[in-house]
């Protein structure tokens, strides 16, 4: 019973280190932490204004949690092996933090690795395309975790960690569409009403005149102003958005010039 209680304490401490690292990173970078909620196995923070931060600042925020876990794992491992008196629980602490850090770098939403990949792809292929790719990837990875979870249960009875991880990722990705759509609108709003008045770089994309307006919309990124090059004419993203508000997403980009 003591070993089980110690394991629970170490796991909860590892989760708390992870989440507090995110909280401190958000505050340090200029975001706003609205609410911090605690539950039996950790905590969850609700944050705002990330869309108004620089791209590299959001990368730092997303990576802060895993980085903190790796730092604790390194400290606990070194301390355990250099101490004159062996401290067994430090090895366990190092192990749990290492596993938690690696797991959260899995490139699927809502994990930190997925958020890093979402931002990276969103600036290269467009936010809406990145949303679609990440959702499909998340569902596929969840099935892999669930399969490995069943294998784990066969060889290590009562160990259902991988199975729970797969179910968690699967359930989150089934309900993640609304969150991704909200992130898309926040990114556009952050560009159009940036409190820091920073100038975003312009990214020019060459597209055919017959490109559907819907496909052009999918190319909008959070950290660039998109300028479409169409038959020696330029279409700015704000003009595209204004056209969509007035006429919808039917037709081609050529229709915007008519």
PDB file of C-alpha atoms in Angstrom:
ATOM      1  CA  UNK A   1       0.000   0.000   0.000  1.00  0.00           C
ATOM      2  CA  UNK A   2       2.845   2.359   0.808  1.00  0.00           C
ATOM      3  CA  UNK A   3       4.464   1.765  -2.586  1.00  0.00           C
ATOM      4  CA  UNK A   4       1.159   2.427  -4.352  1.00  0.00           C
ATOM      5  CA  UNK A   5       0.598   5.636  -2.374  1.00  0.00           C
ATOM      6  CA  UNK A   6       4.145   6.779  -3.146  1.00  0.00           C
ATOM      7  CA  UNK A   7       3.599   6.079  -6.854  1.00  0.00           C
ATOM      8  CA  UNK A   8       0.408   8.167  -6.872  1.00  0.00           C
ATOM      9  CA  UNK A   9       2.192  11.037  -5.129  1.00  0.00           C
ATOM     10  CA  UNK A  10       5.113  10.960  -7.581  1.00  0.00           C
ATOM     11  CA  UNK A  11       2.823  10.839 -10.626  1.00  0.00           C
ATOM     12  CA  UNK A  12       0.679  13.717  -9.345  1.00  0.00           C
ATOM     13  CA  UNK A  13       3.806  15.760  -8.560  1.00  0.00           C
ATOM     14  CA  UNK A  14       5.096  15.127 -12.088  1.00  0.00           C
ATOM     15  CA  UNK A  15       1.788  16.288 -13.574  1.00  0.00           C
ATOM     16  CA  UNK A  16       1.800  19.401 -11.395  1.00  0.00           C
ATOM     17  CA  UNK A  17       5.346  20.268 -12.467  1.00  0.00           C
ATOM     18  CA  UNK A  18       4.250  19.930 -16.094  1.00  0.00           C
ATOM     19  CA  UNK A  19       1.195  22.169 -15.784  1.00  0.00           C
ATOM     20  CA  UNK A  20       2.820  24.815 -13.581  1.00  0.00           C
ATOM     21  CA  UNK A  21       5.612  25.112 -16.139  1.00  0.00           C
ATOM     22  CA  UNK A  22       2.980  25.971 -18.769  1.00  0.00           C
ATOM     23  CA  UNK A  23       1.348  28.492 -16.418  1.00  0.00           C
ATOM     24  CA  UNK A  24       4.619  30.264 -15.640  1.00  0.00           C
ATOM     25  CA  UNK A  25       5.576  30.289 -19.329  1.00  0.00           C
ATOM     26  CA  UNK A  26       2.227  31.845 -20.305  1.00  0.00           C
ATOM     27  CA  UNK A  27       2.569  34.579 -17.704  1.00  0.00           C
ATOM     28  CA  UNK A  28       6.206  35.240 -18.559  1.00  0.00           C
ATOM     29  CA  UNK A  29       5.480  35.532 -22.290  1.00  0.00           C
ATOM     30  CA  UNK A  30       2.563  37.922 -21.808  1.00  0.00           C
ATOM     31  CA  UNK A  31      -0.425  35.620 -22.034  1.00  0.00           C
ATOM     32  CA  UNK A  32      -3.185  35.556 -19.447  1.00  0.00           C
ATOM     33  CA  UNK A  33      -4.085  32.673 -17.159  1.00  0.00           C
ATOM     34  CA  UNK A  34      -7.825  32.924 -16.534  1.00  0.00           C
ATOM     35  CA  UNK A  35      -8.407  29.945 -14.310  1.00  0.00           C
ATOM     36  CA  UNK A  36      -6.419  27.156 -12.719  1.00  0.00           C
ATOM     37  CA  UNK A  37      -8.466  24.116 -11.745  1.00  0.00           C
ATOM     38  CA  UNK A  38      -7.318  21.217  -9.601  1.00  0.00           C
ATOM     39  CA  UNK A  39      -8.571  17.667  -9.744  1.00  0.00           C
ATOM     40  CA  UNK A  40      -7.422  14.437  -8.013  1.00  0.00           C
ATOM     41  CA  UNK A  41      -4.692  13.642 -10.546  1.00  0.00           C
ATOM     42  CA  UNK A  42      -3.379  17.045 -11.517  1.00  0.00           C
ATOM     43  CA  UNK A  43      -4.524  20.458 -12.666  1.00  0.00           C
ATOM     44  CA  UNK A  44      -5.734  22.290 -15.750  1.00  0.00           C
ATOM     45  CA  UNK A  45      -5.245  25.924 -16.691  1.00  0.00           C
ATOM     46  CA  UNK A  46      -7.383  28.045 -18.997  1.00  0.00           C
ATOM     47  CA  UNK A  47      -5.366  30.681 -20.842  1.00  0.00           C
ATOM     48  CA  UNK A  48      -6.075  33.570 -23.214  1.00  0.00           C
ATOM     49  CA  UNK A  49      -4.248  35.864 -25.623  1.00  0.00           C
ATOM     50  CA  UNK A  50      -1.846  33.232 -26.983  1.00  0.00           C
ATOM     51  CA  UNK A  51      -2.884  34.236 -30.505  1.00  0.00           C
ATOM     52  CA  UNK A  52      -1.441  37.711 -29.853  1.00  0.00           C
ATOM     53  CA  UNK A  53       2.011  36.379 -29.003  1.00  0.00           C
ATOM     54  CA  UNK A  54       4.909  35.841 -31.381  1.00  0.00           C
ATOM     55  CA  UNK A  55       5.203  32.423 -32.936  1.00  0.00           C
ATOM     56  CA  UNK A  56       8.386  31.583 -31.008  1.00  0.00           C
ATOM     57  CA  UNK A  57       6.718  32.605 -27.726  1.00  0.00           C
ATOM     58  CA  UNK A  58       3.934  30.093 -28.271  1.00  0.00           C
ATOM     59  CA  UNK A  59       6.509  27.414 -29.087  1.00  0.00           C
ATOM     60  CA  UNK A  60       8.172  28.155 -25.735  1.00  0.00           C
ATOM     61  CA  UNK A  61       4.833  27.878 -23.921  1.00  0.00           C
ATOM     62  CA  UNK A  62       3.969  24.556 -25.546  1.00  0.00           C
ATOM     63  CA  UNK A  63       7.421  23.123 -24.885  1.00  0.00           C
ATOM     64  CA  UNK A  64       7.639  24.362 -21.282  1.00  0.00           C
ATOM     65  CA  UNK A  65       5.751  21.402 -19.792  1.00  0.00           C
ATOM     66  CA  UNK A  66       7.842  18.611 -21.350  1.00  0.00           C
ATOM     67  CA  UNK A  67      11.033  20.631 -20.753  1.00  0.00           C
ATOM     68  CA  UNK A  68      10.206  20.881 -17.036  1.00  0.00           C
ATOM     69  CA  UNK A  69       9.589  17.135 -16.850  1.00  0.00           C
ATOM     70  CA  UNK A  70      12.926  16.411 -18.546  1.00  0.00           C
ATOM     71  CA  UNK A  71      14.680  18.806 -16.160  1.00  0.00           C
ATOM     72  CA  UNK A  72      13.187  17.046 -13.120  1.00  0.00           C
ATOM     73  CA  UNK A  73      14.037  13.631 -14.596  1.00  0.00           C
ATOM     74  CA  UNK A  74      17.635  14.719 -15.153  1.00  0.00           C
ATOM     75  CA  UNK A  75      17.941  16.155 -11.637  1.00  0.00           C
ATOM     76  CA  UNK A  76      16.356  13.120  -9.972  1.00  0.00           C
ATOM     77  CA  UNK A  77      18.491  10.674 -11.967  1.00  0.00           C
ATOM     78  CA  UNK A  78      21.738  12.493 -11.262  1.00  0.00           C
ATOM     79  CA  UNK A  79      20.908  12.970  -7.574  1.00  0.00           C
ATOM     80  CA  UNK A  80      19.945   9.333  -7.127  1.00  0.00           C
ATOM     81  CA  UNK A  81      23.201   8.031  -8.590  1.00  0.00           C
ATOM     82  CA  UNK A  82      25.539  10.537  -6.929  1.00  0.00           C
ATOM     83  CA  UNK A  83      24.025  10.438  -3.457  1.00  0.00           C
ATOM     84  CA  UNK A  84      25.928   8.548  -0.788  1.00  0.00           C
ATOM     85  CA  UNK A  85      22.633   7.122   0.438  1.00  0.00           C
ATOM     86  CA  UNK A  86      20.563   5.485  -2.272  1.00  0.00           C
ATOM     87  CA  UNK A  87      17.160   7.112  -2.702  1.00  0.00           C
ATOM     88  CA  UNK A  88      14.955   4.686  -4.617  1.00  0.00           C
ATOM     89  CA  UNK A  89      12.026   7.058  -5.062  1.00  0.00           C
ATOM     90  CA  UNK A  90      14.227   9.478  -7.023  1.00  0.00           C
ATOM     91  CA  UNK A  91      14.667   6.831  -9.722  1.00  0.00           C
ATOM     92  CA  UNK A  92      10.878   6.472  -9.898  1.00  0.00           C
ATOM     93  CA  UNK A  93      10.457  10.242 -10.045  1.00  0.00           C
ATOM     94  CA  UNK A  94      12.957  10.405 -12.901  1.00  0.00           C
ATOM     95  CA  UNK A  95      11.144   7.620 -14.754  1.00  0.00           C
ATOM     96  CA  UNK A  96       7.654   9.153 -14.437  1.00  0.00           C
ATOM     97  CA  UNK A  97       8.851  12.582 -15.541  1.00  0.00           C
ATOM     98  CA  UNK A  98      10.713  11.114 -18.501  1.00  0.00           C
ATOM     99  CA  UNK A  99       7.646   9.142 -19.611  1.00  0.00           C
ATOM    100  CA  UNK A 100       5.351  12.148 -19.137  1.00  0.00           C
ATOM    101  CA  UNK A 101       7.675  14.416 -21.113  1.00  0.00           C
ATOM    102  CA  UNK A 102       7.998  11.974 -24.015  1.00  0.00           C
ATOM    103  CA  UNK A 103       4.260  11.220 -24.070  1.00  0.00           C
ATOM    104  CA  UNK A 104       3.343  14.916 -24.229  1.00  0.00           C
ATOM    105  CA  UNK A 105       5.652  15.399 -27.219  1.00  0.00           C
ATOM    106  CA  UNK A 106       3.575  12.913 -29.234  1.00  0.00           C
ATOM    107  CA  UNK A 107       2.537  14.991 -32.282  1.00  0.00           C
ATOM    108  CA  UNK A 108      -1.231  14.736 -31.775  1.00  0.00           C
ATOM    109  CA  UNK A 109      -3.748  17.104 -30.236  1.00  0.00           C
ATOM    110  CA  UNK A 110      -4.422  17.972 -27.468  1.00  0.00           C
ATOM    111  CA  UNK A 111      -0.873  17.076 -26.368  1.00  0.00           C
ATOM    112  CA  UNK A 112       1.944  19.639 -26.457  1.00  0.00           C
ATOM    113  CA  UNK A 113       3.624  17.947 -29.409  1.00  0.00           C
ATOM    114  CA  UNK A 114       0.358  18.232 -31.342  1.00  0.00           C
ATOM    115  CA  UNK A 115       0.068  21.941 -30.569  1.00  0.00           C
ATOM    116  CA  UNK A 116       3.643  22.511 -31.739  1.00  0.00           C
ATOM    117  CA  UNK A 117       2.952  20.588 -34.962  1.00  0.00           C
ATOM    118  CA  UNK A 118      -0.380  22.415 -35.431  1.00  0.00           C
ATOM    119  CA  UNK A 119       1.318  25.807 -35.270  1.00  0.00           C
ATOM    120  CA  UNK A 120       4.162  24.657 -37.561  1.00  0.00           C
ATOM    121  CA  UNK A 121       1.804  23.255 -40.210  1.00  0.00           C
ATOM    122  CA  UNK A 122      -0.642  26.143 -39.832  1.00  0.00           C
ATOM    123  CA  UNK A 123       2.028  28.601 -40.925  1.00  0.00           C
ATOM    124  CA  UNK A 124       3.027  26.489 -43.907  1.00  0.00           C
ATOM    125  CA  UNK A 125      -0.096  24.873 -45.339  1.00  0.00           C
ATOM    126  CA  UNK A 126      -2.796  26.977 -43.651  1.00  0.00           C
ATOM    127  CA  UNK A 127      -4.631  26.665 -40.357  1.00  0.00           C
ATOM    128  CA  UNK A 128      -7.709  24.873 -41.692  1.00  0.00           C
ATOM    129  CA  UNK A 129      -5.585  22.339 -43.552  1.00  0.00           C
ATOM    130  CA  UNK A 130      -3.499  21.794 -40.440  1.00  0.00           C
ATOM    131  CA  UNK A 131      -6.713  21.245 -38.464  1.00  0.00           C
ATOM    132  CA  UNK A 132      -7.786  18.525 -40.860  1.00  0.00           C
ATOM    133  CA  UNK A 133      -4.385  16.799 -40.918  1.00  0.00           C
ATOM    134  CA  UNK A 134      -4.023  16.845 -37.122  1.00  0.00           C
ATOM    135  CA  UNK A 135      -7.481  15.436 -36.538  1.00  0.00           C
ATOM    136  CA  UNK A 136      -6.835  12.504 -38.872  1.00  0.00           C
ATOM    137  CA  UNK A 137      -3.408  11.902 -37.363  1.00  0.00           C
ATOM    138  CA  UNK A 138      -4.834  11.990 -33.835  1.00  0.00           C
ATOM    139  CA  UNK A 139      -7.450   9.360 -34.611  1.00  0.00           C
ATOM    140  CA  UNK A 140      -4.842   7.092 -36.233  1.00  0.00           C
ATOM    141  CA  UNK A 141      -2.397   7.449 -33.328  1.00  0.00           C
ATOM    142  CA  UNK A 142      -5.174   6.776 -30.806  1.00  0.00           C
ATOM    143  CA  UNK A 143      -5.851   3.392 -32.441  1.00  0.00           C
ATOM    144  CA  UNK A 144      -2.134   2.590 -32.255  1.00  0.00           C
ATOM    145  CA  UNK A 145      -2.086   3.388 -28.536  1.00  0.00           C
ATOM    146  CA  UNK A 146      -5.238   1.344 -27.930  1.00  0.00           C
ATOM    147  CA  UNK A 147      -3.732  -1.662 -29.752  1.00  0.00           C
ATOM    148  CA  UNK A 148      -0.483  -1.371 -27.802  1.00  0.00           C
ATOM    149  CA  UNK A 149      -2.573  -0.990 -24.646  1.00  0.00           C
ATOM    150  CA  UNK A 150      -4.194  -4.375 -25.183  1.00  0.00           C
ATOM    151  CA  UNK A 151      -0.759  -5.893 -25.785  1.00  0.00           C
ATOM    152  CA  UNK A 152       0.468  -4.247 -22.580  1.00  0.00           C
ATOM    153  CA  UNK A 153      -2.432  -5.701 -20.578  1.00  0.00           C
ATOM    154  CA  UNK A 154      -1.621  -9.188 -21.870  1.00  0.00           C
ATOM    155  CA  UNK A 155       2.036  -9.055 -20.831  1.00  0.00           C
ATOM    156  CA  UNK A 156       1.631  -6.739 -17.813  1.00  0.00           C
ATOM    157  CA  UNK A 157      -1.750  -7.399 -16.171  1.00  0.00           C
ATOM    158  CA  UNK A 158      -3.409  -4.403 -14.476  1.00  0.00           C
ATOM    159  CA  UNK A 159      -1.200  -1.950 -16.394  1.00  0.00           C
ATOM    160  CA  UNK A 160      -3.620  -0.009 -18.584  1.00  0.00           C
ATOM    161  CA  UNK A 161      -1.639   3.193 -19.079  1.00  0.00           C
ATOM    162  CA  UNK A 162      -1.314   2.904 -22.882  1.00  0.00           C
ATOM    163  CA  UNK A 163      -4.947   1.858 -23.214  1.00  0.00           C
ATOM    164  CA  UNK A 164      -6.085   4.896 -21.215  1.00  0.00           C
ATOM    165  CA  UNK A 165      -3.783   7.153 -23.273  1.00  0.00           C
ATOM    166  CA  UNK A 166      -5.291   5.839 -26.518  1.00  0.00           C
ATOM    167  CA  UNK A 167      -8.862   6.302 -25.293  1.00  0.00           C
ATOM    168  CA  UNK A 168      -8.027   9.812 -24.064  1.00  0.00           C
ATOM    169  CA  UNK A 169      -6.550  10.856 -27.421  1.00  0.00           C
ATOM    170  CA  UNK A 170      -9.447   9.241 -29.300  1.00  0.00           C
ATOM    171  CA  UNK A 171     -12.123  11.004 -27.255  1.00  0.00           C
ATOM    172  CA  UNK A 172     -10.364  14.359 -27.455  1.00  0.00           C
ATOM    173  CA  UNK A 173      -9.983  14.141 -31.228  1.00  0.00           C
ATOM    174  CA  UNK A 174     -13.667  13.279 -31.651  1.00  0.00           C
ATOM    175  CA  UNK A 175     -14.566  16.549 -29.944  1.00  0.00           C
ATOM    176  CA  UNK A 176     -11.686  18.711 -31.112  1.00  0.00           C
ATOM    177  CA  UNK A 177     -13.271  20.262 -34.231  1.00  0.00           C
ATOM    178  CA  UNK A 178     -14.923  23.087 -32.284  1.00  0.00           C
ATOM    179  CA  UNK A 179     -11.646  23.916 -30.521  1.00  0.00           C
ATOM    180  CA  UNK A 180      -9.737  23.990 -33.809  1.00  0.00           C
ATOM    181  CA  UNK A 181     -12.319  26.223 -35.474  1.00  0.00           C
ATOM    182  CA  UNK A 182     -12.148  28.573 -32.502  1.00  0.00           C
ATOM    183  CA  UNK A 183      -8.348  28.634 -32.768  1.00  0.00           C
ATOM    184  CA  UNK A 184      -8.668  29.584 -36.449  1.00  0.00           C
ATOM    185  CA  UNK A 185     -10.903  32.567 -35.671  1.00  0.00           C
ATOM    186  CA  UNK A 186      -8.696  33.613 -32.755  1.00  0.00           C
ATOM    187  CA  UNK A 187      -5.643  33.577 -34.997  1.00  0.00           C
ATOM    188  CA  UNK A 188      -7.347  35.850 -37.539  1.00  0.00           C
ATOM    189  CA  UNK A 189      -8.632  38.127 -34.790  1.00  0.00           C
ATOM    190  CA  UNK A 190      -5.173  38.284 -33.258  1.00  0.00           C
ATOM    191  CA  UNK A 191      -3.735  39.521 -36.558  1.00  0.00           C
ATOM    192  CA  UNK A 192      -6.428  42.135 -37.119  1.00  0.00           C
ATOM    193  CA  UNK A 193      -6.468  43.588 -33.585  1.00  0.00           C
ATOM    194  CA  UNK A 194      -3.005  42.986 -32.227  1.00  0.00           C
ATOM    195  CA  UNK A 195      -2.425  44.914 -29.009  1.00  0.00           C
ATOM    196  CA  UNK A 196       1.330  44.873 -29.556  1.00  0.00           C
ATOM    197  CA  UNK A 197       0.961  46.474 -32.996  1.00  0.00           C
ATOM    198  CA  UNK A 198       3.585  44.214 -34.476  1.00  0.00           C
ATOM    199  CA  UNK A 199       4.072  43.808 -38.215  1.00  0.00           C
ATOM    200  CA  UNK A 200       3.581  40.302 -39.480  1.00  0.00           C
ATOM    201  CA  UNK A 201       5.608  39.079 -42.471  1.00  0.00           C
ATOM    202  CA  UNK A 202       3.796  38.790 -45.777  1.00  0.00           C
ATOM    203  CA  UNK A 203       3.689  35.396 -47.446  1.00  0.00           C
ATOM    204  CA  UNK A 204       2.912  35.315 -51.167  1.00  0.00           C
ATOM    205  CA  UNK A 205       1.193  32.257 -52.610  1.00  0.00           C
ATOM    206  CA  UNK A 206       0.774  31.667 -56.348  1.00  0.00           C
ATOM    207  CA  UNK A 207      -2.612  30.115 -57.115  1.00  0.00           C
ATOM    208  CA  UNK A 208      -4.591  29.614 -60.369  1.00  0.00           C
ATOM    209  CA  UNK A 209      -7.528  31.917 -61.084  1.00  0.00           C
ATOM    210  CA  UNK A 210      -9.911  28.937 -60.986  1.00  0.00           C
ATOM    211  CA  UNK A 211      -8.987  28.115 -57.371  1.00  0.00           C
ATOM    212  CA  UNK A 212     -12.190  27.809 -55.287  1.00  0.00           C
ATOM    213  CA  UNK A 213     -12.553  30.511 -52.644  1.00  0.00           C
ATOM    214  CA  UNK A 214     -12.932  27.771 -50.051  1.00  0.00           C
ATOM    215  CA  UNK A 215      -9.457  26.431 -50.883  1.00  0.00           C
ATOM    216  CA  UNK A 216      -7.948  29.912 -50.717  1.00  0.00           C
ATOM    217  CA  UNK A 217      -9.480  30.352 -47.266  1.00  0.00           C
ATOM    218  CA  UNK A 218      -7.796  27.138 -46.120  1.00  0.00           C
ATOM    219  CA  UNK A 219      -4.372  28.647 -46.827  1.00  0.00           C
ATOM    220  CA  UNK A 220      -4.711  31.473 -44.269  1.00  0.00           C
ATOM    221  CA  UNK A 221      -2.032  31.281 -41.562  1.00  0.00           C
ATOM    222  CA  UNK A 222      -1.843  32.665 -38.056  1.00  0.00           C
ATOM    223  CA  UNK A 223       1.604  34.264 -38.181  1.00  0.00           C
ATOM    224  CA  UNK A 224       1.663  35.580 -41.759  1.00  0.00           C
ATOM    225  CA  UNK A 225      -0.454  37.911 -43.831  1.00  0.00           C
ATOM    226  CA  UNK A 226      -1.256  35.943 -46.972  1.00  0.00           C
ATOM    227  CA  UNK A 227      -1.121  37.651 -50.348  1.00  0.00           C
ATOM    228  CA  UNK A 228      -2.383  35.556 -53.283  1.00  0.00           C
ATOM    229  CA  UNK A 229      -0.682  36.063 -56.655  1.00  0.00           C
ATOM    230  CA  UNK A 230      -3.234  35.408 -59.405  1.00  0.00           C
ATOM    231  CA  UNK A 231      -2.331  36.120 -63.056  1.00  0.00           C
ATOM    232  CA  UNK A 232      -0.128  39.110 -62.195  1.00  0.00           C
ATOM    233  CA  UNK A 233      -2.801  40.395 -59.808  1.00  0.00           C
ATOM    234  CA  UNK A 234      -2.610  40.420 -56.026  1.00  0.00           C
ATOM    235  CA  UNK A 235      -5.389  39.399 -53.660  1.00  0.00           C
ATOM    236  CA  UNK A 236      -4.827  40.261 -50.014  1.00  0.00           C
ATOM    237  CA  UNK A 237      -6.298  38.064 -47.317  1.00  0.00           C
ATOM    238  CA  UNK A 238      -8.383  40.907 -45.872  1.00  0.00           C
ATOM    239  CA  UNK A 239     -10.023  41.400 -49.276  1.00  0.00           C
ATOM    240  CA  UNK A 240     -10.721  37.668 -49.410  1.00  0.00           C
ATOM    241  CA  UNK A 241     -12.276  37.684 -45.942  1.00  0.00           C
ATOM    242  CA  UNK A 242     -14.424  40.732 -46.717  1.00  0.00           C
ATOM    243  CA  UNK A 243     -15.671  39.040 -49.892  1.00  0.00           C
ATOM    244  CA  UNK A 244     -16.554  35.894 -47.942  1.00  0.00           C
ATOM    245  CA  UNK A 245     -18.532  37.897 -45.379  1.00  0.00           C
ATOM    246  CA  UNK A 246     -20.534  39.562 -48.149  1.00  0.00           C
ATOM    247  CA  UNK A 247     -20.927  36.759 -50.704  1.00  0.00           C
ATOM    248  CA  UNK A 248     -20.044  33.488 -48.956  1.00  0.00           C
ATOM    249  CA  UNK A 249     -17.422  30.922 -50.005  1.00  0.00           C
ATOM    250  CA  UNK A 250     -18.915  29.867 -53.323  1.00  0.00           C
ATOM    251  CA  UNK A 251     -17.147  30.636 -56.590  1.00  0.00           C
ATOM    252  CA  UNK A 252     -13.499  31.065 -57.483  1.00  0.00           C
ATOM    253  CA  UNK A 253     -10.924  33.697 -56.589  1.00  0.00           C
ATOM    254  CA  UNK A 254     -11.344  35.122 -60.100  1.00  0.00           C
ATOM    255  CA  UNK A 255     -14.876  36.149 -59.119  1.00  0.00           C
ATOM    256  CA  UNK A 256     -13.527  38.493 -56.445  1.00  0.00           C
ATOM    257  CA  UNK A 257     -12.032  40.751 -59.130  1.00  0.00           C
ATOM    258  CA  UNK A 258     -15.311  41.027 -61.035  1.00  0.00           C
TER     259      UNK A 258
END
